[in-house]
């Protein structure tokens, strides 16, 4: 069983965790802070970020912390975050694309994309693209290359990329769009690894999913919807346990690019980190390339080595 006790010393590593103020992101940041990393809490609300930093400092860690404001629902703000980061930091060892929104009422990002697709997928596509040259220029501390960990969900199983409705032009179904965004996270993570290998770069791109956890992700569900989900899924884990697949993907020595890490019990809802086979629709190269081209065109961000 792999737990955070297995995380080796992370002193000297610089890490960004998006959505680090609560839930899985908070626990991911805590474990890396405890292990000695310099952890950048990339959060959209300054107040929530400061509150999280105070809680992390009270819990204690041998690393260091920094707050940076990042709104993934605004492509300009993502660019500003990345430019400020690159100006301040000479390296980036681990980028954890964790932030997410689930089943909100129909809404759009500042740039007009369906909110879940815009934040969960396109925002992280853009963030990773801005930071890619720095990731690629960062030599590994104890394993080769820097890492990009993109957090998905078992909801990806039900995802379909509807290229005609990515701005919610035609209709909105809250869970359908969440599942679509989480499939996009898997397609992105695998496609990034294909591109890294084609370019001969050292970066590692992996996906992770936390299973079913008690977090604020359910904030848009009614009590009845929440109870029905728990009846279907079973007991929810505490977020420290849900953070383990992201942490494993971020630091374990045997991690390989293109893989997907998940809690190991059947269904992927509970357990300890293990590699999970990706279903064929998550490995579909044609859809992944079309999605990448779409993201490149819509965001104007082209990855450079
Ligand atoms: N919890 C689960 O059972 C579960 C299951 C499968 C997958 N996941 C995935 O795990 C990841 C973390 O979710 P969680 O459960 O920890 O949820 P959470 O407690 O709701 O945390 C989500 C984080 O994302 C941030 N966020 C939302 N919109 C943002 C935006 N526009 N810009 C920047 N940050 C934004 C939130 O900031 P605010 O606090 O300011 O809103 C918060 O920090 C997500 O990708 C989610 O899809 C979770």
Tab-separated table of C-alpha atoms and ligand atoms in Angstrom, residues 18-25 42-45 48 70-74 97-102 115 119-120 124 151-154 178 182 185 209-219 236, ligand 1:
chain	number	residue	atom	x	y	z
A	18	UNK	CA	-3.872	24.446	-8.966
A	19	UNK	CA	-6.908	24.669	-6.701
A	20	UNK	CA	-4.707	24.140	-3.631
A	21	UNK	CA	-6.958	25.915	-1.146
A	22	UNK	CA	-9.291	22.996	-0.469
A	23	UNK	CA	-10.064	19.309	-1.045
A	24	UNK	CA	-7.650	17.135	-3.008
A	25	UNK	CA	-5.475	20.098	-3.968
A	42	UNK	CA	-2.310	28.522	-7.376
A	43	UNK	CA	-5.782	29.632	-6.303
A	44	UNK	CA	-8.414	31.920	-7.753
A	45	UNK	CA	-9.313	33.620	-4.468
A	48	UNK	CA	-9.021	31.361	0.291
A	70	UNK	CA	-4.831	31.923	-10.909
A	71	UNK	CA	-8.283	32.108	-12.450
A	72	UNK	CA	-8.572	29.211	-14.886
A	73	UNK	CA	-11.784	30.665	-16.314
A	74	UNK	CA	-9.873	33.498	-17.998
A	97	UNK	CA	-3.407	20.399	-12.848
A	98	UNK	CA	-5.877	19.732	-10.053
A	99	UNK	CA	-8.476	22.527	-9.932
A	100	UNK	CA	-11.936	21.638	-11.087
A	101	UNK	CA	-15.581	22.521	-11.098
A	102	UNK	CA	-18.436	19.998	-11.266
A	115	UNK	CA	-17.426	26.527	-17.719
A	119	UNK	CA	-11.730	25.465	-16.492
A	120	UNK	CA	-11.064	21.743	-16.142
A	124	UNK	CA	-5.070	23.612	-17.824
A	151	UNK	CA	-6.366	15.255	-12.466
A	152	UNK	CA	-9.309	13.512	-14.090
A	153	UNK	CA	-12.165	11.392	-12.688
A	154	UNK	CA	-13.867	8.055	-13.287
A	178	UNK	CA	-18.358	17.362	-16.483
A	182	UNK	CA	-12.720	14.785	-17.509
A	185	UNK	CA	-8.173	15.687	-19.213
A	209	UNK	CA	-7.941	10.458	-10.458
A	210	UNK	CA	-8.758	10.630	-6.738
A	211	UNK	CA	-11.734	8.277	-6.443
A	212	UNK	CA	-14.773	9.353	-4.436
A	213	UNK	CA	-13.999	11.855	-1.718
A	214	UNK	CA	-15.640	14.236	0.743
A	215	UNK	CA	-14.756	17.614	-0.763
A	216	UNK	CA	-16.404	20.836	-1.879
A	217	UNK	CA	-16.683	19.453	-5.419
A	218	UNK	CA	-20.289	18.532	-4.647
A	219	UNK	CA	-21.141	22.188	-3.876
A	236	UNK	CA	-16.507	8.431	0.399
B	1	LIG	N1	-13.805	14.873	-4.819
B	1	LIG	C1	-13.947	13.821	-5.605
B	1	LIG	O1	-14.543	12.814	-5.196
B	1	LIG	C2	-13.392	13.819	-6.986
B	1	LIG	C3	-13.638	12.702	-7.800
B	1	LIG	C4	-13.109	12.661	-9.073
B	1	LIG	C5	-12.322	13.706	-9.525
B	1	LIG	N2	-12.095	14.790	-8.739
B	1	LIG	C6	-11.255	15.876	-9.285
B	1	LIG	O2	-10.321	16.300	-8.302
B	1	LIG	C7	-9.969	17.667	-8.531
B	1	LIG	C8	-10.069	18.433	-7.216
B	1	LIG	O3	-11.415	18.430	-6.818
B	1	LIG	P1	-11.877	18.475	-5.286
B	1	LIG	O4	-12.691	17.289	-5.042
B	1	LIG	O5	-10.739	18.785	-4.406
B	1	LIG	O6	-12.894	19.715	-5.376
B	1	LIG	P2	-12.996	21.071	-4.537
B	1	LIG	O7	-12.826	20.760	-3.096
B	1	LIG	O8	-14.245	21.718	-5.003
B	1	LIG	O9	-11.731	21.890	-5.039
B	1	LIG	C9	-11.687	22.416	-6.348
B	1	LIG	C10	-10.617	23.460	-6.433
B	1	LIG	O10	-10.637	24.005	-7.763
B	1	LIG	C11	-10.672	25.422	-7.656
B	1	LIG	N3	-11.276	26.067	-8.817
B	1	LIG	C12	-12.543	25.971	-9.278
B	1	LIG	N4	-12.721	26.790	-10.319
B	1	LIG	C13	-11.547	27.437	-10.515
B	1	LIG	C14	-11.098	28.427	-11.421
B	1	LIG	N5	-11.914	28.979	-12.324
B	1	LIG	N6	-9.817	28.850	-11.352
B	1	LIG	C15	-8.984	28.341	-10.419
B	1	LIG	N7	-9.345	27.416	-9.518
B	1	LIG	C16	-10.616	26.971	-9.570
B	1	LIG	C17	-11.487	25.678	-6.389
B	1	LIG	O11	-11.321	27.014	-5.942
B	1	LIG	P3	-12.428	27.678	-4.956
B	1	LIG	O12	-12.333	26.944	-3.658
B	1	LIG	O13	-12.020	29.099	-4.888
B	1	LIG	O14	-13.745	27.467	-5.633
B	1	LIG	C18	-10.855	24.649	-5.480
B	1	LIG	O15	-9.627	25.107	-5.007
B	1	LIG	C19	-10.919	18.162	-9.623
B	1	LIG	O16	-10.238	18.186	-10.860
B	1	LIG	C20	-12.034	17.127	-9.653
B	1	LIG	O17	-12.631	17.012	-10.921
B	1	LIG	C21	-12.603	14.876	-7.480
